Amino acid sequence: EGSLALAETITAALGNHPVSKSSLDARAGARLPPAALREIVSASGQRVARVVGEVGFTATPEQAAAIISELEASPDVESISRLRVIKSKDADRKVEVKMTVEAWILTGRGGRSR
């Protein structure tokens, strides 16, 4: 569920702007240590886990900045932990963006997301 929500958020942000060569690989990340956010999840018996989306696309610098801003403003995104922007070799005034987008989700003791 957490991977799906993150994928939907990223897909919506990319869909709001004219981009090309877009790619998305959303996957479950590592579970955080049991002490992470203990005061929030201790009563429920849940743990916090990280969901990661590897995103790539080609756009103008302005469009890239708008997409990054939209993702950072989303309540479904915890952080953009890696961001690489390079000038595209294929198109004039375009950049190739690769980034890692992270979300935190609550999981049960068995690892199922909620």
PDB file of N, CA and C in Angstrom:
ATOM      1  N   GLU A   1       0.820  -1.199   0.000  1.00  0.00           N
ATOM      2  CA  GLU A   1       0.000   0.000   0.000  1.00  0.00           C
ATOM      3  C   GLU A   1       0.862   1.260   0.000  1.00  0.00           C
ATOM      4  N   GLY A   2       1.938   1.257   0.787  1.00  0.00           N
ATOM      5  CA  GLY A   2       2.813   2.421   0.845  1.00  0.00           C
ATOM      6  C   GLY A   2       3.522   2.665  -0.467  1.00  0.00           C
ATOM      7  N   SER A   3       3.984   1.600  -1.127  1.00  0.00           N
ATOM      8  CA  SER A   3       4.635   1.737  -2.433  1.00  0.00           C
ATOM      9  C   SER A   3       3.663   2.271  -3.469  1.00  0.00           C
ATOM     10  N   LEU A   4       2.429   1.797  -3.406  1.00  0.00           N
ATOM     11  CA  LEU A   4       1.407   2.241  -4.348  1.00  0.00           C
ATOM     12  C   LEU A   4       1.095   3.721  -4.159  1.00  0.00           C
ATOM     13  N   ALA A   5       0.948   4.164  -2.916  1.00  0.00           N
ATOM     14  CA  ALA A   5       0.658   5.581  -2.649  1.00  0.00           C
ATOM     15  C   ALA A   5       1.797   6.476  -3.125  1.00  0.00           C
ATOM     16  N   LEU A   6       3.033   6.053  -2.880  1.00  0.00           N
ATOM     17  CA  LEU A   6       4.174   6.845  -3.332  1.00  0.00           C
ATOM     18  C   LEU A   6       4.213   6.888  -4.853  1.00  0.00           C
ATOM     19  N   ALA A   7       3.981   5.754  -5.500  1.00  0.00           N
ATOM     20  CA  ALA A   7       3.977   5.703  -6.962  1.00  0.00           C
ATOM     21  C   ALA A   7       2.899   6.610  -7.539  1.00  0.00           C
ATOM     22  N   GLU A   8       1.719   6.624  -6.926  1.00  0.00           N
ATOM     23  CA  GLU A   8       0.637   7.487  -7.403  1.00  0.00           C
ATOM     24  C   GLU A   8       0.997   8.960  -7.264  1.00  0.00           C
ATOM     25  N   THR A   9       1.647   9.330  -6.161  1.00  0.00           N
ATOM     26  CA  THR A   9       2.062  10.719  -5.951  1.00  0.00           C
ATOM     27  C   THR A   9       3.083  11.145  -6.994  1.00  0.00           C
ATOM     28  N   ILE A  10       4.060  10.290  -7.245  1.00  0.00           N
ATOM     29  CA  ILE A  10       5.105  10.601  -8.230  1.00  0.00           C
ATOM     30  C   ILE A  10       4.506  10.669  -9.628  1.00  0.00           C
ATOM     31  N   THR A  11       3.654   9.711  -9.969  1.00  0.00           N
ATOM     32  CA  THR A  11       3.032   9.685 -11.294  1.00  0.00           C
ATOM     33  C   THR A  11       2.187  10.936 -11.518  1.00  0.00           C
ATOM     34  N   ALA A  12       1.474  11.367 -10.499  1.00  0.00           N
ATOM     35  CA  ALA A  12       0.657  12.585 -10.620  1.00  0.00           C
ATOM     36  C   ALA A  12       1.538  13.813 -10.844  1.00  0.00           C
ATOM     37  N   ALA A  13       2.639  13.915 -10.105  1.00  0.00           N
ATOM     38  CA  ALA A  13       3.541  15.064 -10.270  1.00  0.00           C
ATOM     39  C   ALA A  13       4.144  15.085 -11.672  1.00  0.00           C
ATOM     40  N   LEU A  14       4.558  13.928 -12.174  1.00  0.00           N
ATOM     41  CA  LEU A  14       5.106  13.866 -13.529  1.00  0.00           C
ATOM     42  C   LEU A  14       4.034  14.169 -14.563  1.00  0.00           C
ATOM     43  N   GLY A  15       2.799  13.727 -14.313  1.00  0.00           N
ATOM     44  CA  GLY A  15       1.704  13.952 -15.247  1.00  0.00           C
ATOM     45  C   GLY A  15       1.264  15.397 -15.341  1.00  0.00           C
ATOM     46  N   ASN A  16       1.597  16.191 -14.334  1.00  0.00           N
ATOM     47  CA  ASN A  16       1.225  17.612 -14.336  1.00  0.00           C
ATOM     48  C   ASN A  16       2.155  18.462 -15.187  1.00  0.00           C
ATOM     49  N   HIS A  17       3.211  17.855 -15.741  1.00  0.00           N
ATOM     50  CA  HIS A  17       4.212  18.609 -16.496  1.00  0.00           C
ATOM     51  C   HIS A  17       4.617  17.800 -17.726  1.00  0.00           C
ATOM     52  N   PRO A  18       4.949  18.501 -18.811  1.00  0.00           N
ATOM     53  CA  PRO A  18       5.370  17.776 -20.020  1.00  0.00           C
ATOM     54  C   PRO A  18       6.805  17.252 -19.861  1.00  0.00           C
ATOM     55  N   VAL A  19       6.936  15.970 -19.613  1.00  0.00           N
ATOM     56  CA  VAL A  19       8.248  15.349 -19.471  1.00  0.00           C
ATOM     57  C   VAL A  19       8.376  14.230 -20.500  1.00  0.00           C
ATOM     58  N   SER A  20       9.600  13.808 -20.720  1.00  0.00           N
ATOM     59  CA  SER A  20       9.825  12.657 -21.588  1.00  0.00           C
ATOM     60  C   SER A  20      10.765  11.694 -20.880  1.00  0.00           C
ATOM     61  N   LYS A  21      10.840  10.500 -21.401  1.00  0.00           N
ATOM     62  CA  LYS A  21      11.716   9.463 -20.863  1.00  0.00           C
ATOM     63  C   LYS A  21      11.531   9.262 -19.363  1.00  0.00           C
ATOM     64  N   SER A  22      10.280   9.260 -18.916  1.00  0.00           N
ATOM     65  CA  SER A  22      10.044   9.103 -17.479  1.00  0.00           C
ATOM     66  C   SER A  22      10.142   7.638 -17.075  1.00  0.00           C
ATOM     67  N   SER A  23      10.640   7.426 -15.877  1.00  0.00           N
ATOM     68  CA  SER A  23      10.731   6.072 -15.329  1.00  0.00           C
ATOM     69  C   SER A  23      10.492   6.139 -13.827  1.00  0.00           C
ATOM     70  N   LEU A  24       9.967   5.049 -13.288  1.00  0.00           N
ATOM     71  CA  LEU A  24       9.704   4.956 -11.859  1.00  0.00           C
ATOM     72  C   LEU A  24       9.878   3.524 -11.412  1.00  0.00           C
ATOM     73  N   ASP A  25      10.668   3.339 -10.381  1.00  0.00           N
ATOM     74  CA  ASP A  25      10.832   2.032  -9.759  1.00  0.00           C
ATOM     75  C   ASP A  25      10.554   2.216  -8.273  1.00  0.00           C
ATOM     76  N   ALA A  26       9.340   1.888  -7.841  1.00  0.00           N
ATOM     77  CA  ALA A  26       8.963   2.016  -6.426  1.00  0.00           C
ATOM     78  C   ALA A  26       9.133   0.660  -5.759  1.00  0.00           C
ATOM     79  N   ARG A  27       9.751   0.676  -4.587  1.00  0.00           N
ATOM     80  CA  ARG A  27       9.980  -0.576  -3.871  1.00  0.00           C
ATOM     81  C   ARG A  27      10.011  -0.310  -2.377  1.00  0.00           C
ATOM     82  N   ALA A  28       9.844  -1.369  -1.633  1.00  0.00           N
ATOM     83  CA  ALA A  28       9.936  -1.256  -0.178  1.00  0.00           C
ATOM     84  C   ALA A  28      11.394  -1.052   0.200  1.00  0.00           C
ATOM     85  N   GLY A  29      11.621  -0.160   1.123  1.00  0.00           N
ATOM     86  CA  GLY A  29      12.958   0.060   1.642  1.00  0.00           C
ATOM     87  C   GLY A  29      13.129  -0.697   2.942  1.00  0.00           C
ATOM     88  N   ALA A  30      14.143  -0.345   3.657  1.00  0.00           N
ATOM     89  CA  ALA A  30      14.425  -1.017   4.925  1.00  0.00           C
ATOM     90  C   ALA A  30      13.476  -0.550   6.016  1.00  0.00           C
ATOM     91  N   ARG A  31      13.166  -1.474   6.932  1.00  0.00           N
ATOM     92  CA  ARG A  31      12.409  -1.063   8.120  1.00  0.00           C
ATOM     93  C   ARG A  31      13.358  -0.292   9.016  1.00  0.00           C
ATOM     94  N   LEU A  32      12.844   0.750   9.618  1.00  0.00           N
ATOM     95  CA  LEU A  32      13.658   1.547  10.526  1.00  0.00           C
ATOM     96  C   LEU A  32      13.795   0.807  11.852  1.00  0.00           C
ATOM     97  N   PRO A  33      14.808   1.129  12.633  1.00  0.00           N
ATOM     98  CA  PRO A  33      14.995   0.448  13.922  1.00  0.00           C
ATOM     99  C   PRO A  33      13.758   0.586  14.807  1.00  0.00           C
ATOM    100  N   PRO A  34      13.544  -0.390  15.714  1.00  0.00           N
ATOM    101  CA  PRO A  34      12.352  -0.349  16.578  1.00  0.00           C
ATOM    102  C   PRO A  34      12.235   0.939  17.388  1.00  0.00           C
ATOM    103  N   ALA A  35      13.353   1.584  17.683  1.00  0.00           N
ATOM    104  CA  ALA A  35      13.316   2.811  18.479  1.00  0.00           C
ATOM    105  C   ALA A  35      12.898   4.032  17.659  1.00  0.00           C
ATOM    106  N   ALA A  36      12.878   3.917  16.343  1.00  0.00           N
ATOM    107  CA  ALA A  36      12.532   5.057  15.495  1.00  0.00           C
ATOM    108  C   ALA A  36      11.080   5.466  15.731  1.00  0.00           C
ATOM    109  N   LEU A  37      10.876   6.711  16.070  1.00  0.00           N
ATOM    110  CA  LEU A  37       9.550   7.274  16.307  1.00  0.00           C
ATOM    111  C   LEU A  37       8.757   6.474  17.331  1.00  0.00           C
ATOM    112  N   ARG A  38       9.436   5.971  18.319  1.00  0.00           N
ATOM    113  CA  ARG A  38       8.825   5.111  19.337  1.00  0.00           C
ATOM    114  C   ARG A  38       7.610   5.750  19.993  1.00  0.00           C
ATOM    115  N   GLU A  39       7.696   7.051  20.286  1.00  0.00           N
ATOM    116  CA  GLU A  39       6.571   7.679  20.984  1.00  0.00           C
ATOM    117  C   GLU A  39       5.313   7.736  20.131  1.00  0.00           C
ATOM    118  N   ILE A  40       5.457   7.642  18.823  1.00  0.00           N
ATOM    119  CA  ILE A  40       4.295   7.698  17.936  1.00  0.00           C
ATOM    120  C   ILE A  40       3.669   6.320  17.755  1.00  0.00           C
ATOM    121  N   VAL A  41       4.492   5.290  17.637  1.00  0.00           N
ATOM    122  CA  VAL A  41       3.968   3.975  17.269  1.00  0.00           C
ATOM    123  C   VAL A  41       3.988   2.938  18.383  1.00  0.00           C
ATOM    124  N   SER A  42       4.505   3.273  19.550  1.00  0.00           N
ATOM    125  CA  SER A  42       4.682   2.265  20.597  1.00  0.00           C
ATOM    126  C   SER A  42       3.360   1.641  21.054  1.00  0.00           C
ATOM    127  N   ALA A  43       2.320   2.418  21.179  1.00  0.00           N
ATOM    128  CA  ALA A  43       1.043   1.877  21.671  1.00  0.00           C
ATOM    129  C   ALA A  43       0.384   0.938  20.657  1.00  0.00           C
ATOM    130  N   SER A  44       0.650   1.139  19.382  1.00  0.00           N
ATOM    131  CA  SER A  44      -0.007   0.336  18.357  1.00  0.00           C
ATOM    132  C   SER A  44       0.752  -0.941  18.007  1.00  0.00           C
ATOM    133  N   GLY A  45       1.991  -1.061  18.458  1.00  0.00           N
ATOM    134  CA  GLY A  45       2.781  -2.234  18.122  1.00  0.00           C
ATOM    135  C   GLY A  45       3.294  -2.216  16.691  1.00  0.00           C
ATOM    136  N   GLN A  46       3.199  -1.085  16.040  1.00  0.00           N
ATOM    137  CA  GLN A  46       3.659  -0.970  14.660  1.00  0.00           C
ATOM    138  C   GLN A  46       5.106  -0.477  14.617  1.00  0.00           C
ATOM    139  N   ARG A  47       5.694  -0.576  13.443  1.00  0.00           N
ATOM    140  CA  ARG A  47       7.029  -0.035  13.199  1.00  0.00           C
ATOM    141  C   ARG A  47       6.975   0.864  11.981  1.00  0.00           C
ATOM    142  N   VAL A  48       7.977   1.707  11.854  1.00  0.00           N
ATOM    143  CA  VAL A  48       8.075   2.606  10.713  1.00  0.00           C
ATOM    144  C   VAL A  48       8.984   1.968   9.672  1.00  0.00           C
ATOM    145  N   ALA A  49       8.537   1.979   8.431  1.00  0.00           N
ATOM    146  CA  ALA A  49       9.329   1.449   7.327  1.00  0.00           C
ATOM    147  C   ALA A  49       9.455   2.523   6.249  1.00  0.00           C
ATOM    148  N   ARG A  50      10.465   2.370   5.439  1.00  0.00           N
ATOM    149  CA  ARG A  50      10.732   3.330   4.376  1.00  0.00           C
ATOM    150  C   ARG A  50      10.335   2.703   3.037  1.00  0.00           C
ATOM    151  N   VAL A  51       9.677   3.495   2.199  1.00  0.00           N
ATOM    152  CA  VAL A  51       9.349   3.113   0.830  1.00  0.00           C
ATOM    153  C   VAL A  51      10.136   4.048  -0.074  1.00  0.00           C
ATOM    154  N   VAL A  52      10.773   3.490  -1.104  1.00  0.00           N
ATOM    155  CA  VAL A  52      11.671   4.263  -1.950  1.00  0.00           C
ATOM    156  C   VAL A  52      11.201   4.207  -3.394  1.00  0.00           C
ATOM    157  N   GLY A  53      11.260   5.346  -4.064  1.00  0.00           N
ATOM    158  CA  GLY A  53      10.962   5.415  -5.492  1.00  0.00           C
ATOM    159  C   GLY A  53      12.141   6.017  -6.229  1.00  0.00           C
ATOM    160  N   GLU A  54      12.686   5.269  -7.184  1.00  0.00           N
ATOM    161  CA  GLU A  54      13.751   5.784  -8.044  1.00  0.00           C
ATOM    162  C   GLU A  54      13.075   6.386  -9.267  1.00  0.00           C
ATOM    163  N   VAL A  55      13.250   7.691  -9.467  1.00  0.00           N
ATOM    164  CA  VAL A  55      12.543   8.431 -10.501  1.00  0.00           C
ATOM    165  C   VAL A  55      13.532   9.002 -11.504  1.00  0.00           C
ATOM    166  N   GLY A  56      13.167   8.941 -12.768  1.00  0.00           N
ATOM    167  CA  GLY A  56      13.971   9.560 -13.813  1.00  0.00           C
ATOM    168  C   GLY A  56      13.072  10.210 -14.844  1.00  0.00           C
ATOM    169  N   PHE A  57      13.508  11.333 -15.407  1.00  0.00           N
ATOM    170  CA  PHE A  57      12.756  11.994 -16.472  1.00  0.00           C
ATOM    171  C   PHE A  57      13.624  13.044 -17.140  1.00  0.00           C
ATOM    172  N   THR A  58      13.185  13.500 -18.305  1.00  0.00           N
ATOM    173  CA  THR A  58      13.835  14.584 -19.039  1.00  0.00           C
ATOM    174  C   THR A  58      12.817  15.708 -19.188  1.00  0.00           C
ATOM    175  N   ALA A  59      13.251  16.940 -18.900  1.00  0.00           N
ATOM    176  CA  ALA A  59      12.362  18.101 -18.964  1.00  0.00           C
ATOM    177  C   ALA A  59      13.210  19.364 -19.053  1.00  0.00           C
ATOM    178  N   THR A  60      12.540  20.502 -19.169  1.00  0.00           N
ATOM    179  CA  THR A  60      13.274  21.766 -19.096  1.00  0.00           C
ATOM    180  C   THR A  60      13.683  21.996 -17.641  1.00  0.00           C
ATOM    181  N   PRO A  61      14.659  22.844 -17.389  1.00  0.00           N
ATOM    182  CA  PRO A  61      15.026  23.130 -15.995  1.00  0.00           C
ATOM    183  C   PRO A  61      13.849  23.652 -15.165  1.00  0.00           C
ATOM    184  N   GLU A  62      12.997  24.464 -15.770  1.00  0.00           N
ATOM    185  CA  GLU A  62      11.848  25.011 -15.048  1.00  0.00           C
ATOM    186  C   GLU A  62      10.838  23.925 -14.692  1.00  0.00           C
ATOM    187  N   GLN A  63      10.587  23.018 -15.628  1.00  0.00           N
ATOM    188  CA  GLN A  63       9.672  21.915 -15.363  1.00  0.00           C
ATOM    189  C   GLN A  63      10.236  20.976 -14.295  1.00  0.00           C
ATOM    190  N   ALA A  64      11.534  20.713 -14.377  1.00  0.00           N
ATOM    191  CA  ALA A  64      12.181  19.853 -13.375  1.00  0.00           C
ATOM    192  C   ALA A  64      12.049  20.463 -11.982  1.00  0.00           C
ATOM    193  N   ALA A  65      12.298  21.773 -11.883  1.00  0.00           N
ATOM    194  CA  ALA A  65      12.179  22.450 -10.586  1.00  0.00           C
ATOM    195  C   ALA A  65      10.745  22.393 -10.065  1.00  0.00           C
ATOM    196  N   ALA A  66       9.775  22.539 -10.958  1.00  0.00           N
ATOM    197  CA  ALA A  66       8.370  22.491 -10.546  1.00  0.00           C
ATOM    198  C   ALA A  66       7.996  21.093 -10.038  1.00  0.00           C
ATOM    199  N   ILE A  67       8.486  20.049 -10.691  1.00  0.00           N
ATOM    200  CA  ILE A  67       8.194  18.675 -10.257  1.00  0.00           C
ATOM    201  C   ILE A  67       8.826  18.407  -8.899  1.00  0.00           C
ATOM    202  N   ILE A  68      10.073  18.800  -8.741  1.00  0.00           N
ATOM    203  CA  ILE A  68      10.764  18.615  -7.457  1.00  0.00           C
ATOM    204  C   ILE A  68      10.032  19.356  -6.352  1.00  0.00           C
ATOM    205  N   SER A  69       9.623  20.578  -6.624  1.00  0.00           N
ATOM    206  CA  SER A  69       8.883  21.374  -5.641  1.00  0.00           C
ATOM    207  C   SER A  69       7.556  20.708  -5.274  1.00  0.00           C
ATOM    208  N   GLU A  70       6.851  20.197  -6.268  1.00  0.00           N
ATOM    209  CA  GLU A  70       5.568  19.529  -6.025  1.00  0.00           C
ATOM    210  C   GLU A  70       5.758  18.285  -5.154  1.00  0.00           C
ATOM    211  N   LEU A  71       6.795  17.518  -5.433  1.00  0.00           N
ATOM    212  CA  LEU A  71       7.055  16.312  -4.631  1.00  0.00           C
ATOM    213  C   LEU A  71       7.435  16.679  -3.199  1.00  0.00           C
ATOM    214  N   GLU A  72       8.284  17.685  -3.039  1.00  0.00           N
ATOM    215  CA  GLU A  72       8.693  18.087  -1.693  1.00  0.00           C
ATOM    216  C   GLU A  72       7.526  18.628  -0.881  1.00  0.00           C
ATOM    217  N   ALA A  73       6.539  19.221  -1.541  1.00  0.00           N
ATOM    218  CA  ALA A  73       5.378  19.782  -0.842  1.00  0.00           C
ATOM    219  C   ALA A  73       4.327  18.726  -0.503  1.00  0.00           C
ATOM    220  N   SER A  74       4.452  17.543  -1.099  1.00  0.00           N
ATOM    221  CA  SER A  74       3.435  16.508  -0.889  1.00  0.00           C
ATOM    222  C   SER A  74       3.547  15.905   0.510  1.00  0.00           C
ATOM    223  N   PRO A  75       2.411  15.736   1.193  1.00  0.00           N
ATOM    224  CA  PRO A  75       2.447  15.087   2.508  1.00  0.00           C
ATOM    225  C   PRO A  75       2.788  13.602   2.416  1.00  0.00           C
ATOM    226  N   ASP A  76       2.714  13.022   1.210  1.00  0.00           N
ATOM    227  CA  ASP A  76       3.040  11.609   1.025  1.00  0.00           C
ATOM    228  C   ASP A  76       4.534  11.362   0.842  1.00  0.00           C
ATOM    229  N   VAL A  77       5.317  12.435   0.701  1.00  0.00           N
ATOM    230  CA  VAL A  77       6.765  12.314   0.486  1.00  0.00           C
ATOM    231  C   VAL A  77       7.491  12.823   1.720  1.00  0.00           C
ATOM    232  N   GLU A  78       8.349  11.972   2.241  1.00  0.00           N
ATOM    233  CA  GLU A  78       9.137  12.365   3.411  1.00  0.00           C
ATOM    234  C   GLU A  78      10.385  13.138   2.998  1.00  0.00           C
ATOM    235  N   SER A  79      11.075  12.662   1.948  1.00  0.00           N
ATOM    236  CA  SER A  79      12.290  13.354   1.516  1.00  0.00           C
ATOM    237  C   SER A  79      12.681  12.953   0.105  1.00  0.00           C
ATOM    238  N   ILE A  80      13.499  13.793  -0.489  1.00  0.00           N
ATOM    239  CA  ILE A  80      14.210  13.446  -1.713  1.00  0.00           C
ATOM    240  C   ILE A  80      15.650  13.284  -1.263  1.00  0.00           C
ATOM    241  N   SER A  81      16.093  12.030  -1.185  1.00  0.00           N
ATOM    242  CA  SER A  81      17.391  11.766  -0.570  1.00  0.00           C
ATOM    243  C   SER A  81      18.555  11.830  -1.548  1.00  0.00           C
ATOM    244  N   ARG A  82      18.268  11.746  -2.826  1.00  0.00           N
ATOM    245  CA  ARG A  82      19.323  11.842  -3.827  1.00  0.00           C
ATOM    246  C   ARG A  82      18.740  12.558  -5.028  1.00  0.00           C
ATOM    247  N   LEU A  83      19.497  13.513  -5.565  1.00  0.00           N
ATOM    248  CA  LEU A  83      19.028  14.274  -6.722  1.00  0.00           C
ATOM    249  C   LEU A  83      20.205  14.541  -7.645  1.00  0.00           C
ATOM    250  N   ARG A  84      20.037  14.158  -8.903  1.00  0.00           N
ATOM    251  CA  ARG A  84      21.080  14.390  -9.901  1.00  0.00           C
ATOM    252  C   ARG A  84      20.432  15.034 -11.114  1.00  0.00           C
ATOM    253  N   VAL A  85      20.937  16.190 -11.515  1.00  0.00           N
ATOM    254  CA  VAL A  85      20.416  16.908 -12.675  1.00  0.00           C
ATOM    255  C   VAL A  85      21.590  17.182 -13.607  1.00  0.00           C
ATOM    256  N   ILE A  86      21.500  16.665 -14.832  1.00  0.00           N
ATOM    257  CA  ILE A  86      22.566  16.899 -15.805  1.00  0.00           C
ATOM    258  C   ILE A  86      21.960  17.370 -17.122  1.00  0.00           C
ATOM    259  N   LYS A  87      22.740  18.121 -17.874  1.00  0.00           N
ATOM    260  CA  LYS A  87      22.282  18.611 -19.167  1.00  0.00           C
ATOM    261  C   LYS A  87      22.101  17.431 -20.113  1.00  0.00           C
ATOM    262  N   SER A  88      20.971  17.416 -20.799  1.00  0.00           N
ATOM    263  CA  SER A  88      20.660  16.331 -21.725  1.00  0.00           C
ATOM    264  C   SER A  88      21.523  16.436 -22.974  1.00  0.00           C
ATOM    265  N   LYS A  89      22.014  15.295 -23.419  1.00  0.00           N
ATOM    266  CA  LYS A  89      22.806  15.254 -24.652  1.00  0.00           C
ATOM    267  C   LYS A  89      21.895  15.181 -25.871  1.00  0.00           C
ATOM    268  N   ASP A  90      20.648  14.759 -25.655  1.00  0.00           N
ATOM    269  CA  ASP A  90      19.721  14.528 -26.757  1.00  0.00           C
ATOM    270  C   ASP A  90      18.894  15.744 -27.152  1.00  0.00           C
ATOM    271  N   ALA A  91      18.684  16.668 -26.250  1.00  0.00           N
ATOM    272  CA  ALA A  91      17.751  17.768 -26.534  1.00  0.00           C
ATOM    273  C   ALA A  91      18.320  19.095 -26.051  1.00  0.00           C
ATOM    274  N   ASP A  92      17.995  20.136 -26.806  1.00  0.00           N
ATOM    275  CA  ASP A  92      18.425  21.486 -26.438  1.00  0.00           C
ATOM    276  C   ASP A  92      17.569  22.000 -25.285  1.00  0.00           C
ATOM    277  N   ARG A  93      18.208  22.617 -24.305  1.00  0.00           N
ATOM    278  CA  ARG A  93      17.549  23.210 -23.135  1.00  0.00           C
ATOM    279  C   ARG A  93      16.740  22.210 -22.327  1.00  0.00           C
ATOM    280  N   LYS A  94      17.209  21.010 -22.232  1.00  0.00           N
ATOM    281  CA  LYS A  94      16.559  19.983 -21.405  1.00  0.00           C
ATOM    282  C   LYS A  94      17.587  19.436 -20.416  1.00  0.00           C
ATOM    283  N   VAL A  95      17.088  18.930 -19.309  1.00  0.00           N
ATOM    284  CA  VAL A  95      17.936  18.281 -18.310  1.00  0.00           C
ATOM    285  C   VAL A  95      17.402  16.884 -18.043  1.00  0.00           C
ATOM    286  N   GLU A  96      18.310  15.986 -17.684  1.00  0.00           N
ATOM    287  CA  GLU A  96      17.946  14.646 -17.274  1.00  0.00           C
ATOM    288  C   GLU A  96      18.014  14.607 -15.757  1.00  0.00           C
ATOM    289  N   VAL A  97      16.927  14.197 -15.144  1.00  0.00           N
ATOM    290  CA  VAL A  97      16.819  14.189 -13.686  1.00  0.00           C
ATOM    291  C   VAL A  97      16.720  12.747 -13.208  1.00  0.00           C
ATOM    292  N   LYS A  98      17.476  12.437 -12.195  1.00  0.00           N
ATOM    293  CA  LYS A  98      17.382  11.151 -11.498  1.00  0.00           C
ATOM    294  C   LYS A  98      17.331  11.480 -10.013  1.00  0.00           C
ATOM    295  N   MET A  99      16.360  10.914  -9.312  1.00  0.00           N
ATOM    296  CA  MET A  99      16.241  11.189  -7.880  1.00  0.00           C
ATOM    297  C   MET A  99      15.655   9.995  -7.146  1.00  0.00           C
ATOM    298  N   THR A 100      15.921   9.984  -5.861  1.00  0.00           N
ATOM    299  CA  THR A 100      15.363   8.980  -4.977  1.00  0.00           C
ATOM    300  C   THR A 100      14.372   9.680  -4.063  1.00  0.00           C
ATOM    301  N   VAL A 101      13.115   9.257  -4.128  1.00  0.00           N
ATOM    302  CA  VAL A 101      12.045   9.847  -3.329  1.00  0.00           C
ATOM    303  C   VAL A 101      11.657   8.832  -2.258  1.00  0.00           C
ATOM    304  N   GLU A 102      11.539   9.297  -1.010  1.00  0.00           N
ATOM    305  CA  GLU A 102      11.243   8.400   0.102  1.00  0.00           C
ATOM    306  C   GLU A 102       9.958   8.784   0.807  1.00  0.00           C
ATOM    307  N   ALA A 103       9.263   7.760   1.291  1.00  0.00           N
ATOM    308  CA  ALA A 103       8.082   7.935   2.138  1.00  0.00           C
ATOM    309  C   ALA A 103       8.239   7.004   3.327  1.00  0.00           C
ATOM    310  N   TRP A 104       7.669   7.389   4.437  1.00  0.00           N
ATOM    311  CA  TRP A 104       7.658   6.539   5.624  1.00  0.00           C
ATOM    312  C   TRP A 104       6.249   6.024   5.822  1.00  0.00           C
ATOM    313  N   ILE A 105       6.142   4.745   6.132  1.00  0.00           N
ATOM    314  CA  ILE A 105       4.831   4.141   6.351  1.00  0.00           C
ATOM    315  C   ILE A 105       4.855   3.367   7.664  1.00  0.00           C
ATOM    316  N   LEU A 106       3.673   3.101   8.205  1.00  0.00           N
ATOM    317  CA  LEU A 106       3.556   2.273   9.394  1.00  0.00           C
ATOM    318  C   LEU A 106       3.321   0.834   8.958  1.00  0.00           C
ATOM    319  N   THR A 107       4.038  -0.093   9.576  1.00  0.00           N
ATOM    320  CA  THR A 107       3.853  -1.506   9.272  1.00  0.00           C
ATOM    321  C   THR A 107       3.507  -2.238  10.544  1.00  0.00           C
ATOM    322  N   GLY A 108       2.816  -3.350  10.399  1.00  0.00           N
ATOM    323  CA  GLY A 108       2.537  -4.219  11.539  1.00  0.00           C
ATOM    324  C   GLY A 108       3.782  -5.008  11.880  1.00  0.00           C
ATOM    325  N   ARG A 109       3.701  -5.776  12.898  1.00  0.00           N
ATOM    326  CA  ARG A 109       4.844  -6.578  13.329  1.00  0.00           C
ATOM    327  C   ARG A 109       5.316  -7.530  12.230  1.00  0.00           C
ATOM    328  N   GLY A 110       4.396  -7.968  11.397  1.00  0.00           N
ATOM    329  CA  GLY A 110       4.748  -8.886  10.322  1.00  0.00           C
ATOM    330  C   GLY A 110       5.266  -8.198   9.089  1.00  0.00           C
ATOM    331  N   GLY A 111       5.321  -6.864   9.081  1.00  0.00           N
ATOM    332  CA  GLY A 111       5.864  -6.139   7.945  1.00  0.00           C
ATOM    333  C   GLY A 111       4.825  -5.658   6.955  1.00  0.00           C
ATOM    334  N   ARG A 112       3.554  -5.881   7.202  1.00  0.00           N
ATOM    335  CA  ARG A 112       2.520  -5.431   6.273  1.00  0.00           C
ATOM    336  C   ARG A 112       2.257  -3.948   6.472  1.00  0.00           C
ATOM    337  N   SER A 113       2.142  -3.205   5.366  1.00  0.00           N
ATOM    338  CA  SER A 113       1.936  -1.754   5.465  1.00  0.00           C
ATOM    339  C   SER A 113       0.494  -1.425   5.770  1.00  0.00           C
ATOM    340  N   ARG A 114       0.339  -0.231   6.380  1.00  0.00           N
ATOM    341  CA  ARG A 114      -0.997   0.240   6.750  1.00  0.00           C
ATOM    342  C   ARG A 114      -1.124   1.694   6.376  1.00  0.00           C
TER     343      ARG A 114
END
